[in-house]
Amino acid sequence: MAFEYEYPRAALTVDCVVFGIDEGDLKLMLIQRKLPPFKGKWALAGGFVRVDETTENAALRELEEETGLKNVFLEQLYTFSAIDRDPRERVVSVAYYALVRLSDHEVSAASDAQDAAWFEIDEHPKLAFDHQGIVDLAHERLKNTLRYRPIGFELLPERFTLSQLQHLYEVILDTTLDKRNFRRRVLKTGLVIETGEVQKDVAHRAAQLFSFDKELYQKLKKEGFNFEV
Amino acid sequence: MAFEYEYPRAALTVDCVVFGIDEGDLKLMLIQRKLPPFKGKWALAGGFVRVDETTENAALRELEEETGLKNVFLEQLYTFSAIDRDPRERVVSVAYYALVRLSDHEVSAASDAQDAAWFEIDEHPKLAFDHQGIVDLAHERLKNTLRYRPIGFELLPERFTLSQLQHLYEVILDTTLDKRNFRRRVLKTGLVIETGEVQKDVAHRAAQLFSFDKELYQKLKKEGFNFEV
DNA sequence: TAAGGATAGTGTAGATTATACACTGAGTCA
DNA sequence: TGACTCAGTGTATAATCTACACTATCCTTA
């Protein structure tokens, strides 16, 4: 069944704000555009949505095509629809954001992108389109989400030290935290478990390695994370 | 400048979940569809986005056309893109939600809608398309937002009693609250101010009427509402 | 006009949680 | 072996949350 008359169609795209953590530093994945407009400029990974895929699938597909990133957990951020946000014609874009461990994700430019690379969150080239606004909103959302949910765990290596976790929080929230209070609160959630192992090859006292209780995480997720870290 | 080749175009719509408060009861605005598909069924107000308007403007326009509601504060909820969510063809929809005072908003069916009316939030007809899912998500979002921000004030008459405000919170959160603790917390925010007036024509002791400090609200809004009510 | 019904309005004690704060321990390296 | 680096730990105070029950005021109606 088709429409009785033709409605206007919008060009629909997706954009992906991918945050990465590298030893506790917050990075941002960008691609260099191979085609006009903004050819050669850095931008968010993304592209057009096909008629036989959801926006989320489009985001996953574009992310893999342009950066090589796979199996990324994407969360929908916002839909941008300013009339002149694309110089070519009217383009509406659904933005997603994601958090990945940098160590798990080597990146490789492909297809539509000349290059793909990680940048420091506060020190990256000027972005094409309205992408800076999208990044800012994603960063805000990330901060707010971190305050209410234990998302930090998804960003660290399988085994991590509590100092690494704290550093992660400090970087994302752009603040400093009290070490004792932080540890107390984190341990109280029960989401981190001692592995009995310690760091190796560090030039100081080796810290204990913890891992993340994924089962408990899933359980708490269902209940809506009614606590803070 | 046009695209070098034709990208697929998606039919893009908006849907509006409008919550209303009537003496502290939470209602939902629905329209009865005049056209197929789902002709005669109840659904969210909404419709197609034109190429010369943002999704937000489309939502405002459709809301006014279909229900007569004007000057509503809409907040973007989520973009739905399941492939078969519309039986006609691929339609992506950007959903918005809003909160209005029922007393301010008489509704009137118009144009695309046969009828428009308020329903109890937990007692409304089966909805067309995937609209029930949209309503559920909006209700969840509403609850979460209420926990972190003083949105309740926008929903009551200019002058309201603290019991009305509490009732509102209880209805939205679907819980009961302790009267003394609630009052203490609300007053501590400084967002409600005594008007010196009291209720009239009530069959019991008249309650004091409060109003809402809009200036302070704007100020706190800029700072990100780092408190709870 | 007195009694009853309805909602308004108020305080406190105890438990829990948040915050501020500084030193010792263990390992590496020169 | 001394210096450096980060790991790891406890407590006291303040702030906040929670649970809880009675009196006050106004209207209604018998």
Coordinates of C-alpha atoms (C1' of nucleotides) in Angstrom, one line a residue:
Chain A
M1 CA 0.0 0.0 0.0
A2 CA 1.4 3.4 -1.0
F3 CA 0.5 6.8 0.1
E4 CA -2.4 8.5 -1.6
Y5 CA -0.2 11.3 -2.7
E6 CA 3.5 11.9 -2.5
Y7 CA 4.8 13.2 0.7
P8 CA 8.2 15.0 0.7
R9 CA 11.1 12.7 1.3
A10 CA 14.0 13.8 3.4
A11 CA 17.6 12.6 2.9
L12 CA 18.2 10.8 6.2
T13 CA 21.7 10.2 7.6
V14 CA 23.3 8.9 10.8
D15 CA 26.3 10.4 12.6
C16 CA 28.4 8.5 15.2
V17 CA 30.1 10.2 18.1
V18 CA 32.5 7.5 19.3
F19 CA 34.4 8.1 22.5
G20 CA 37.4 6.0 23.4
I21 CA 39.4 5.5 26.5
D22 CA 43.1 5.1 26.3
E23 CA 44.8 4.6 29.7
G24 CA 42.1 6.8 31.1
D25 CA 42.2 9.6 28.5
L26 CA 39.1 10.4 26.7
K27 CA 39.4 10.4 22.9
L28 CA 37.1 11.0 20.0
M29 CA 37.0 9.0 16.7
L30 CA 37.0 11.2 13.6
I31 CA 37.2 10.5 9.9
Q32 CA 38.6 12.6 7.1
R33 CA 36.1 13.2 4.3
K34 CA 37.0 11.8 0.9
L35 CA 34.2 13.5 -0.9
P36 CA 32.7 17.0 -1.0
P37 CA 31.3 18.8 0.7
F38 CA 34.0 19.5 3.3
K39 CA 36.3 17.2 1.3
G40 CA 39.5 16.7 3.4
K41 CA 37.9 18.0 6.5
W42 CA 37.5 16.0 9.7
A43 CA 34.0 14.9 10.6
L44 CA 32.0 12.3 12.5
A45 CA 31.6 8.9 10.9
G46 CA 28.3 8.4 9.3
G47 CA 26.3 8.3 6.2
F48 CA 23.0 7.7 4.5
V49 CA 20.4 5.4 5.8
R50 CA 19.1 2.8 3.4
V51 CA 15.5 2.0 3.0
D52 CA 15.9 -1.6 4.3
E53 CA 17.8 -0.8 7.5
T54 CA 17.1 0.9 10.8
T55 CA 19.0 4.0 11.7
E56 CA 20.9 2.0 14.3
N57 CA 22.0 -0.6 11.7
A58 CA 23.0 2.2 9.4
A59 CA 25.1 3.7 12.1
L60 CA 26.8 0.3 12.8
R61 CA 27.4 -0.3 9.1
E62 CA 28.8 3.2 8.4
L63 CA 31.0 2.9 11.5
E64 CA 32.5 -0.3 10.3
E65 CA 32.9 0.8 6.7
E66 CA 34.6 4.1 7.6
T67 CA 36.6 3.2 10.7
G68 CA 36.7 -0.6 11.0
L69 CA 35.0 -0.4 14.4
K70 CA 32.7 -3.4 14.9
N71 CA 30.4 -4.6 17.7
V72 CA 30.1 -1.2 19.2
F73 CA 27.3 -0.5 21.6
L74 CA 25.5 2.6 20.2
E75 CA 23.1 4.7 22.0
Q76 CA 20.8 7.1 20.2
L77 CA 21.6 10.7 21.0
Y78 CA 19.4 13.2 19.2
T79 CA 18.0 13.9 15.7
F80 CA 19.2 17.0 14.1
S81 CA 17.0 18.6 11.5
A82 CA 18.1 22.2 11.0
I83 CA 17.2 23.1 7.5
D84 CA 20.6 24.3 6.3
R85 CA 22.8 21.9 8.2
D86 CA 24.0 20.3 5.0
P87 CA 25.0 22.7 2.2
R88 CA 23.7 20.3 -0.5
E89 CA 20.1 20.0 0.4
R90 CA 17.8 19.2 3.3
V91 CA 19.4 16.4 5.3
V92 CA 18.1 15.1 8.6
S93 CA 20.5 13.2 10.8
V94 CA 20.0 10.8 13.6
A95 CA 23.1 11.0 15.9
Y96 CA 24.4 8.1 18.0
Y97 CA 27.1 7.9 20.5
A98 CA 29.3 5.0 21.7
L99 CA 32.0 4.2 24.2
V100 CA 34.7 1.8 23.4
R101 CA 38.0 0.6 24.8
L102 CA 40.7 2.0 22.7
S103 CA 42.9 -1.0 23.1
D104 CA 40.2 -3.3 21.6
H105 CA 39.8 -1.1 18.6
E106 CA 42.4 -0.5 16.0
V107 CA 41.0 1.8 13.4
S108 CA 41.4 1.7 9.7
A109 CA 40.2 4.1 7.1
A110 CA 38.0 2.6 4.5
S111 CA 35.6 3.4 1.6
D112 CA 34.1 6.8 2.1
A113 CA 36.8 8.1 4.5
Q114 CA 40.3 9.1 3.6
D115 CA 41.5 8.5 7.1
A116 CA 40.2 7.6 10.5
A117 CA 41.8 8.5 13.8
W118 CA 41.5 9.1 17.4
F119 CA 41.8 12.6 18.8
E120 CA 41.9 14.1 22.2
I121 CA 38.4 15.2 23.2
D122 CA 39.5 18.8 23.7
E123 CA 42.0 19.1 21.0
H124 CA 40.8 18.0 17.6
P125 CA 40.5 19.7 14.2
K126 CA 37.5 21.8 13.3
L127 CA 34.7 19.7 12.3
A128 CA 32.5 19.7 9.1
F129 CA 28.8 20.4 9.1
D130 CA 27.2 20.9 12.6
H131 CA 29.3 18.1 14.0
Q132 CA 30.9 20.1 16.7
G133 CA 27.4 20.7 18.2
I134 CA 26.7 17.0 18.0
V135 CA 30.0 16.2 19.8
D136 CA 29.2 18.7 22.5
L137 CA 25.8 17.3 23.1
A138 CA 27.2 13.8 23.2
H139 CA 29.8 14.8 25.8
E140 CA 27.1 16.4 27.9
R141 CA 25.0 13.3 27.7
L142 CA 28.0 11.1 28.5
K143 CA 28.7 13.1 31.7
N144 CA 25.1 13.0 32.8
T145 CA 24.8 9.3 32.1
L146 CA 28.0 8.6 34.0
R147 CA 26.6 10.3 37.0
Y148 CA 23.6 8.0 37.2
R149 CA 24.9 4.7 35.7
P150 CA 28.0 2.6 36.0
I151 CA 28.9 2.9 32.3
G152 CA 32.6 3.4 33.1
F153 CA 33.2 -0.3 33.3
E154 CA 32.5 -0.8 29.7
L155 CA 35.4 1.4 28.8
L156 CA 38.3 -0.2 30.6
P157 CA 40.3 -3.3 29.8
E158 CA 39.0 -6.6 31.2
R159 CA 41.2 -6.2 34.2
F160 CA 41.7 -2.7 35.6
T161 CA 42.9 -1.0 38.6
L162 CA 40.7 1.3 40.7
S163 CA 43.0 4.2 39.9
Q164 CA 42.4 3.6 36.2
L165 CA 38.6 3.6 36.9
Q166 CA 38.9 6.8 38.9
H167 CA 41.0 8.5 36.2
L168 CA 38.3 7.6 33.7
Y169 CA 35.7 9.2 35.8
E170 CA 37.8 12.3 36.3
V171 CA 38.5 12.6 32.6
I172 CA 34.9 12.3 31.6
L173 CA 33.5 14.5 34.3
D174 CA 36.4 16.9 34.0
T175 CA 37.0 17.0 37.8
T176 CA 39.0 15.5 40.5
L177 CA 37.7 12.9 43.0
D178 CA 38.8 11.9 46.4
K179 CA 40.6 8.5 46.2
R180 CA 39.2 7.0 49.4
N181 CA 35.7 8.1 48.8
F182 CA 35.7 7.0 45.2
R183 CA 37.0 3.5 46.1
R184 CA 34.5 3.1 48.9
R185 CA 31.6 4.0 46.6
V186 CA 32.7 1.8 43.7
L187 CA 33.3 -1.2 45.9
K188 CA 29.9 -0.7 47.6
T189 CA 28.1 -1.2 44.3
G190 CA 29.4 -4.7 44.1
L191 CA 30.0 -4.3 40.4
V192 CA 33.8 -4.6 40.7
I193 CA 35.4 -7.8 41.9
E194 CA 38.9 -8.6 42.9
T195 CA 40.7 -10.9 40.6
G196 CA 43.6 -11.6 43.0
E197 CA 46.0 -10.5 40.4
V198 CA 48.2 -7.5 40.4
Q199 CA 49.8 -5.2 37.8
K200 CA 53.1 -6.3 36.3
D201 CA 56.0 -4.3 35.0
V202 CA 55.1 -1.0 36.7
A203 CA 57.7 1.2 38.2
H204 CA 56.0 1.4 41.6
R205 CA 54.0 -0.7 43.9
A206 CA 51.7 -2.9 41.7
A207 CA 48.0 -2.2 42.1
Q208 CA 45.4 -4.9 42.4
L209 CA 43.5 -5.8 39.3
F210 CA 39.7 -5.8 39.4
S211 CA 37.2 -7.0 36.9
F212 CA 33.6 -6.1 36.3
D213 CA 30.7 -8.2 37.3
K214 CA 28.7 -8.5 34.1
E215 CA 25.9 -10.6 35.5
L216 CA 25.2 -8.1 38.3
Y217 CA 25.4 -5.3 35.8
Q218 CA 22.7 -6.9 33.6
K219 CA 20.6 -7.5 36.6
L220 CA 20.9 -3.9 37.8
K221 CA 20.3 -2.7 34.3
K222 CA 16.9 -4.3 34.2
E223 CA 16.0 -2.6 37.5
G224 CA 17.0 0.8 36.1
F225 CA 20.2 1.6 38.0
N226 CA 18.6 3.2 41.0
F227 CA 22.0 4.2 42.4
E228 CA 25.0 6.3 41.6
V229 CA 28.6 5.5 41.5
Chain B
M1 CA 24.6 21.5 -5.2
A2 CA 22.9 18.2 -5.4
F3 CA 24.2 14.8 -4.5
E4 CA 26.3 13.0 -7.1
Y5 CA 23.8 10.1 -7.2
E6 CA 20.4 9.7 -5.7
Y7 CA 20.4 8.5 -2.1
P8 CA 17.3 6.7 -0.8
R9 CA 14.8 9.1 0.7
A10 CA 12.8 8.2 3.8
A11 CA 9.3 9.3 4.5
L12 CA 9.9 11.3 7.7
T13 CA 7.2 11.9 10.3
V14 CA 6.8 13.3 13.7
D15 CA 4.7 12.0 16.6
C16 CA 3.7 13.9 19.7
V17 CA 3.1 12.4 23.1
V18 CA 1.3 15.1 25.0
F19 CA 0.8 14.6 28.7
G20 CA -1.8 16.8 30.5
I21 CA -2.5 17.4 34.1
D22 CA -6.0 17.8 35.3
E23 CA -6.4 18.4 39.0
G24 CA -3.4 16.2 39.4
D25 CA -4.4 13.4 37.2
L26 CA -2.1 12.4 34.3
K27 CA -3.8 12.4 30.9
L28 CA -2.7 11.6 27.4
M29 CA -3.8 13.5 24.3
L30 CA -4.9 11.2 21.4
I31 CA -6.5 11.8 18.0
Q32 CA -8.8 9.6 16.1
R33 CA -7.5 8.9 12.6
K34 CA -9.6 10.1 9.7
L35 CA -7.6 8.4 7.0
P36 CA -6.2 4.9 6.5
P37 CA -4.2 3.1 7.6
F38 CA -5.8 2.6 11.0
K39 CA -8.7 4.8 10.0
G40 CA -10.9 5.4 13.0
K41 CA -8.3 4.2 15.4
W42 CA -6.8 6.4 18.1
A43 CA -3.2 7.4 17.7
L44 CA -0.6 10.1 18.6
A45 CA -0.9 13.4 16.9
G46 CA 1.7 13.8 14.2
G47 CA 2.3 13.8 10.5
F48 CA 4.8 14.3 7.8
V49 CA 7.7 16.7 8.0
R50 CA 8.0 19.2 5.1
V51 CA 11.3 19.9 3.5
D52 CA 11.2 23.5 4.7
E53 CA 10.7 22.9 8.4
T54 CA 12.5 21.3 11.2
T55 CA 11.1 18.3 12.9
E56 CA 10.3 20.4 15.9
N57 CA 8.3 22.8 13.8
A58 CA 6.6 20.0 12.1
A59 CA 5.5 18.6 15.5
L60 CA 4.2 22.0 16.6
R61 CA 2.3 22.5 13.4
E62 CA 0.8 19.0 13.4
L63 CA -0.2 19.4 17.0
E64 CA -2.0 22.6 16.3
E65 CA -3.6 21.3 13.2
E66 CA -4.9 18.1 14.7
T67 CA -5.7 19.1 18.3
G68 CA -5.7 22.9 18.5
L69 CA -2.8 22.9 21.0
K70 CA -0.5 25.9 20.6
N71 CA 2.6 27.1 22.3
V72 CA 3.4 23.8 23.7
F73 CA 6.9 23.1 25.0
L74 CA 8.1 20.0 23.2
E75 CA 11.1 17.9 24.0
Q76 CA 12.6 15.4 21.6
L77 CA 12.1 11.9 22.8
Y78 CA 13.5 9.4 20.3
T79 CA 13.6 8.5 16.7
F80 CA 11.8 5.3 15.6
S81 CA 13.0 3.6 12.5
A82 CA 11.9 0.0 12.6
I83 CA 11.4 -1.0 9.0
D84 CA 7.8 -2.2 9.1
R85 CA 6.5 0.3 11.6
D86 CA 4.2 1.7 9.0
P87 CA 2.2 -0.7 6.8
R88 CA 2.4 1.5 3.8
E89 CA 6.1 1.9 3.3
R90 CA 9.3 2.8 5.2
V91 CA 8.6 5.7 7.5
V92 CA 11.0 7.0 10.1
S93 CA 9.4 9.0 12.9
V94 CA 10.9 11.5 15.3
A95 CA 8.9 11.5 18.5
Y96 CA 8.4 14.4 20.8
Y97 CA 6.8 14.7 24.2
A98 CA 5.2 17.6 26.0
L99 CA 3.6 18.5 29.2
V100 CA 0.6 20.9 29.4
R101 CA -1.8 22.2 31.9
L102 CA -5.2 20.8 30.9
S103 CA -7.0 23.8 32.0
D104 CA -5.1 26.0 29.6
H105 CA -5.8 23.7 26.7
E106 CA -9.2 23.0 25.3
V107 CA -8.8 20.6 22.4
S108 CA -10.5 20.6 19.1
A109 CA -10.2 18.1 16.3
A110 CA -9.3 19.5 13.0
S111 CA -8.0 18.6 9.5
D112 CA -6.4 15.1 9.6
A113 CA -8.1 14.0 12.8
Q114 CA -11.7 13.0 13.2
D115 CA -11.5 13.8 16.9
A116 CA -9.0 14.7 19.6
A117 CA -9.4 14.0 23.3
W118 CA -7.7 13.5 26.6
F119 CA -7.5 10.0 28.1
E120 CA -6.4 8.6 31.4
I121 CA -2.8 7.5 31.0
D122 CA -3.5 3.9 32.0
E123 CA -6.9 3.6 30.4
H124 CA -6.9 4.5 26.8
P125 CA -7.9 2.7 23.6
K126 CA -5.4 0.6 21.7
L127 CA -3.2 2.7 19.6
A128 CA -2.3 2.6 15.9
F129 CA 1.2 1.8 14.6
D130 CA 3.9 1.4 17.3
H131 CA 2.4 4.3 19.2
Q132 CA 2.0 2.4 22.4
G133 CA 5.7 1.8 22.6
I134 CA 6.3 5.5 22.0
V135 CA 3.9 6.4 24.8
D136 CA 5.6 3.9 27.2
L137 CA 9.0 5.4 26.4
A138 CA 7.7 8.9 26.9
H139 CA 6.2 8.0 30.3
E140 CA 9.5 6.4 31.4
R141 CA 11.4 9.5 30.3
L142 CA 8.9 11.7 32.1
K143 CA 9.4 9.8 35.3
N144 CA 13.2 10.0 35.1
T145 CA 13.1 13.7 34.2
L146 CA 10.9 14.4 37.1
R147 CA 13.3 12.8 39.4
Y148 CA 16.1 15.1 38.4
R149 CA 14.4 18.3 37.5
P150 CA 11.6 20.4 38.8
I151 CA 9.4 20.0 35.7
G152 CA 6.2 19.6 37.7
F153 CA 5.7 23.3 38.0
E154 CA 5.0 23.7 34.4
L155 CA 2.0 21.5 34.7
L156 CA 0.0 23.2 37.4
P157 CA -2.1 26.3 37.3
E158 CA -0.4 29.6 38.0
R159 CA -1.3 29.2 41.7
F160 CA -1.3 25.8 43.2
T161 CA -1.3 24.1 46.5
L162 CA 1.5 22.0 47.7
S163 CA -0.9 19.1 47.9
Q164 CA -1.7 19.5 44.2
L165 CA 2.0 19.5 43.5
Q166 CA 2.5 16.4 45.6
H167 CA -0.4 14.7 43.9
L168 CA 1.1 15.5 40.5
Y169 CA 4.4 13.9 41.6
E170 CA 2.6 10.8 42.9
V171 CA 0.6 10.4 39.7
I172 CA 3.6 10.7 37.4
L173 CA 5.9 8.6 39.6
D174 CA 3.1 6.2 40.4
T175 CA 3.9 6.1 44.1
T176 CA 3.0 7.8 47.3
L177 CA 5.1 10.3 49.1
D178 CA 5.4 11.5 52.6
K179 CA 3.7 14.9 52.9
R180 CA 6.1 16.5 55.4
N181 CA 9.2 15.3 53.6
F182 CA 7.8 16.4 50.3
R183 CA 6.9 19.8 51.5
R184 CA 10.3 20.3 53.1
R185 CA 12.2 19.3 50.0
V186 CA 10.1 21.4 47.6
L187 CA 10.3 24.5 49.8
K188 CA 14.0 24.1 50.2
T189 CA 14.5 24.4 46.4
G190 CA 13.2 28.0 46.6
L191 CA 11.3 27.4 43.4
V192 CA 7.9 27.8 45.0
I193 CA 6.9 31.0 46.6
E194 CA 3.9 31.8 48.9
T195 CA 1.4 34.1 47.3
G196 CA -0.4 34.9 50.6
E197 CA -3.6 33.8 49.1
V198 CA -5.6 30.7 50.0
Q199 CA -8.0 28.4 48.2
K200 CA -11.6 29.5 48.0
D201 CA -14.8 27.4 47.9
V202 CA -13.4 24.2 49.2
A203 CA -15.3 22.1 51.7
H204 CA -12.4 21.9 54.1
R205 CA -9.6 24.1 55.5
A206 CA -8.3 26.2 52.6
A207 CA -4.8 25.5 51.6
Q208 CA -2.2 28.2 50.9
L209 CA -1.6 29.0 47.2
F210 CA 1.9 29.0 45.9
S211 CA 3.4 30.1 42.7
F212 CA 6.5 29.2 40.8
D213 CA 9.6 31.3 40.7
K214 CA 10.2 31.4 37.0
E215 CA 13.3 33.6 37.2
L216 CA 15.0 31.2 39.6
Y217 CA 13.9 28.3 37.4
Q218 CA 15.6 29.9 34.4
K219 CA 18.7 30.5 36.4
L220 CA 18.9 26.9 37.7
K221 CA 18.1 25.6 34.3
K222 CA 21.3 27.2 32.9
E223 CA 23.3 25.6 35.7
G224 CA 21.9 22.1 34.8
F225 CA 19.6 21.4 37.8
N226 CA 22.1 19.8 40.0
F227 CA 19.6 18.9 42.6
E228 CA 16.5 16.9 43.0
V229 CA 13.0 17.7 44.1
Chain C
dT1 C1' -25.4 25.4 66.4
dA2 C1' -22.9 21.5 67.4
dA3 C1' -20.8 17.5 65.6
dG4 C1' -18.6 15.3 61.9
dG5 C1' -15.9 15.2 57.8
dA6 C1' -12.2 16.7 54.9
dT7 C1' -7.9 18.3 54.0
dA8 C1' -4.0 21.6 55.8
dG9 C1' -0.2 22.0 58.3
dT10 C1' 3.6 21.0 61.4
dG11 C1' 8.7 18.6 64.2
dT12 C1' 11.9 15.4 65.6
dA13 C1' 14.8 11.5 66.4
dG14 C1' 17.6 8.0 64.2
dA15 C1' 19.8 6.1 60.3
dT16 C1' 22.2 6.7 56.3
dT17 C1' 25.2 9.0 53.3
dA18 C1' 28.6 12.6 51.9
dT19 C1' 32.6 15.0 52.7
dA20 C1' 37.1 16.4 54.1
dC21 C1' 41.4 15.0 55.2
dA22 C1' 47.1 12.5 55.5
dC23 C1' 49.9 9.1 56.3
dT24 C1' 52.3 4.3 55.6
dG25 C1' 53.3 0.4 52.2
dA26 C1' 55.5 -1.8 48.4
dG27 C1' 57.9 -1.9 44.5
dT28 C1' 61.4 0.2 41.0
dC29 C1' 65.3 2.6 39.7
dA30 C1' 69.5 5.1 39.8
Chain D
dT1 C1' 70.3 2.5 50.0
dG2 C1' 67.8 6.5 49.3
dA3 C1' 64.5 8.6 46.5
dC4 C1' 60.6 8.3 43.7
dT5 C1' 56.0 6.8 42.5
dC6 C1' 51.7 5.2 43.0
dA7 C1' 48.7 1.9 46.2
dG8 C1' 46.1 1.5 49.9
dT9 C1' 43.7 2.6 54.1
dG10 C1' 40.0 5.1 58.6
dT11 C1' 37.6 8.5 61.0
dA12 C1' 35.0 12.4 62.5
dT13 C1' 31.7 15.8 61.1
dA14 C1' 28.1 17.5 58.5
dA15 C1' 24.3 16.9 55.6
dT16 C1' 20.5 14.4 54.2
dC17 C1' 16.9 10.9 54.2
dT18 C1' 13.3 8.5 56.5
dA19 C1' 9.6 7.3 59.3
dC20 C1' 6.1 8.7 61.8
dA21 C1' 0.9 11.2 64.2
dC22 C1' -1.3 14.7 65.8
dT23 C1' -3.8 19.4 65.9
dA24 C1' -5.9 23.3 63.0
dT25 C1' -9.3 25.2 60.0
dC26 C1' -13.1 25.4 57.3
dC27 C1' -17.4 23.6 55.5
dT28 C1' -21.5 20.8 55.7
dT29 C1' -25.5 19.0 57.5
dA30 C1' -28.5 17.2 61.0

